[in-house]
Amino acid sequence: MIGPTVKATSLPSSPLRTKNNSSIRATVLKTNPDIDSQRKRPAPPREKWTVRETTQKCGVLETLAVSLWLGWMGALVYAIIGLTILGSAKAWVVFVGLCTLSLVLPRDFPAKYGRSFGDALIKRGESYFGLKTVVEDNDELEALPELDRAAIVAFEPHDILPYSIFAFNSGLGRIPGKILANSQCLMTSAVFCIPFLRQVYTWTGGSPVDRKTFRRKLEKKESFVFCPGGVQEVTLMDPSRPDDLVLYLQNRKGFIKQALATGSPIIPAFGFNTDGSYGYWIPRGKFITRLARSIGFLPLFFWGRFGLPFGIPRAQNAHVVIGRPIYVPLEGDEVKQDSIEKYHALFLEKMEELFERHKEEAGYGHRSLKIL
């Protein structure tokens, strides 16, 4: 079978990997990373970027694969409505039994075959969304394992569903080096309480997150991807202001503290073209906001491709850009508040710069980034 067409641009070596300066450990780890030098460091020039682009294909197989990956919420809603209207007692018993079985079985069941199935879905999703990835500094990411620490990929924005985060799936081979070879995407534990969805999201590289899990992974030197803005960003979406792109990051400092405690570099990443994947109606109010934060997701009504409520996303061209790592010192259990504030400010600055560098090419030239 002929796979999707992928165009790649190769790059010259990073200065960190030159003959006389071959170790990132020697240049970064030996001294505490300096905020001012990282702030003043020029962005990687365009000719240094690694660009990979998959030709978009939205055929029957691609649509089926994305439905099996992202369509379970709608499938469950339609099943419940159908059974309520037409279902017999026997049909209800079968449905409830299957849902119960999914909730009782381990979420990675059957581990080996489930992951293979998940990888196959993601490969088809790569074509469905015409995935384009831009890695700004290939060699620097390749060198990260020399630090012997986990890396945190902070991906934005969340939108209705941050599906383009799948670009970091190791089966796609989009991220250079080994730092993210076995990484997972950390997401709200609420989705792993939903039958069938919990298995599929696990097969495709998802894992539930809480503060203890976050810290434990860093201590075990297991890199991961997550969306720091979280569900709060969904509550801030406003269809009456389509040119505003809102990130909820001003008060998101917990992951900065965890990074400083373990000396883990933070890699900013941005996903273009997720907005517009769904039409939506979001209930407003303080109660809804508090409810969303407490349960880990926002109750809302949305519709996707073919206008189907709770359906799969429209076939947008996913465009993901990955910036240069932000290096932080190792402060252990005595993380200073001053360090948290400084590195949080640096992270916000680098995330905004990443957006600004790529927005024209992504078709976002008229858009404004607002960080709340």
CSV table of C-alpha atoms in Angstrom, one decimal, residues 73-74 77 158-162 188 191 194 230-239 277-284 288-289 291-292 295-304 308-311:
chain,number,residue,atom,x,y,z
A,73,MET,CA,-18.7,10.6,22.1
A,74,GLY,CA,-21.3,11.0,19.3
A,77,VAL,CA,-25.0,9.7,22.4
A,158,HIS,CA,-6.9,23.6,23.6
A,159,ASP,CA,-10.0,24.6,21.5
A,160,ILE,CA,-13.0,22.2,21.5
A,161,LEU,CA,-10.7,19.2,21.2
A,162,PRO,CA,-6.9,19.6,20.8
A,188,THR,CA,-8.1,15.1,31.9
A,191,VAL,CA,-12.3,11.1,29.4
A,194,ILE,CA,-16.1,7.1,29.4
A,230,GLY,CA,-6.8,23.1,29.6
A,231,VAL,CA,-10.6,23.2,29.5
A,232,GLN,CA,-10.6,26.8,30.8
A,233,GLU,CA,-9.7,28.0,27.3
A,234,VAL,CA,-12.9,26.5,26.0
A,235,THR,CA,-15.0,28.7,28.3
A,236,LEU,CA,-13.2,31.7,26.9
A,237,MET,CA,-14.0,31.0,23.2
A,238,ASP,CA,-16.2,33.6,21.7
A,239,PRO,CA,-17.6,33.1,18.2
A,277,SER,CA,-13.1,22.2,13.2
A,278,TYR,CA,-16.3,22.3,15.1
A,279,GLY,CA,-19.3,24.6,15.3
A,280,TYR,CA,-20.3,25.0,19.0
A,281,TRP,CA,-22.6,26.4,21.6
A,282,ILE,CA,-21.1,27.0,25.0
A,283,PRO,CA,-23.2,27.7,28.1
A,284,ARG,CA,-21.8,30.7,30.0
A,288,ILE,CA,-20.5,26.4,34.3
A,289,THR,CA,-16.8,27.5,34.6
A,291,LEU,CA,-18.3,22.9,37.0
A,292,ALA,CA,-15.9,22.5,34.0
A,295,ILE,CA,-15.1,17.6,36.4
A,296,GLY,CA,-12.3,18.2,33.9
A,297,PHE,CA,-14.4,19.0,30.8
A,298,LEU,CA,-17.0,21.5,29.7
A,299,PRO,CA,-20.5,20.4,29.0
A,300,LEU,CA,-21.3,21.9,25.6
A,301,PHE,CA,-23.0,21.3,22.3
A,302,PHE,CA,-20.9,20.9,19.2
A,303,TRP,CA,-21.1,19.6,15.7
A,304,GLY,CA,-18.5,18.6,13.2
A,308,LEU,CA,-23.4,15.9,12.8
A,309,PRO,CA,-23.9,16.8,16.4
A,310,PHE,CA,-21.0,15.4,18.5
A,311,GLY,CA,-19.4,14.2,15.3
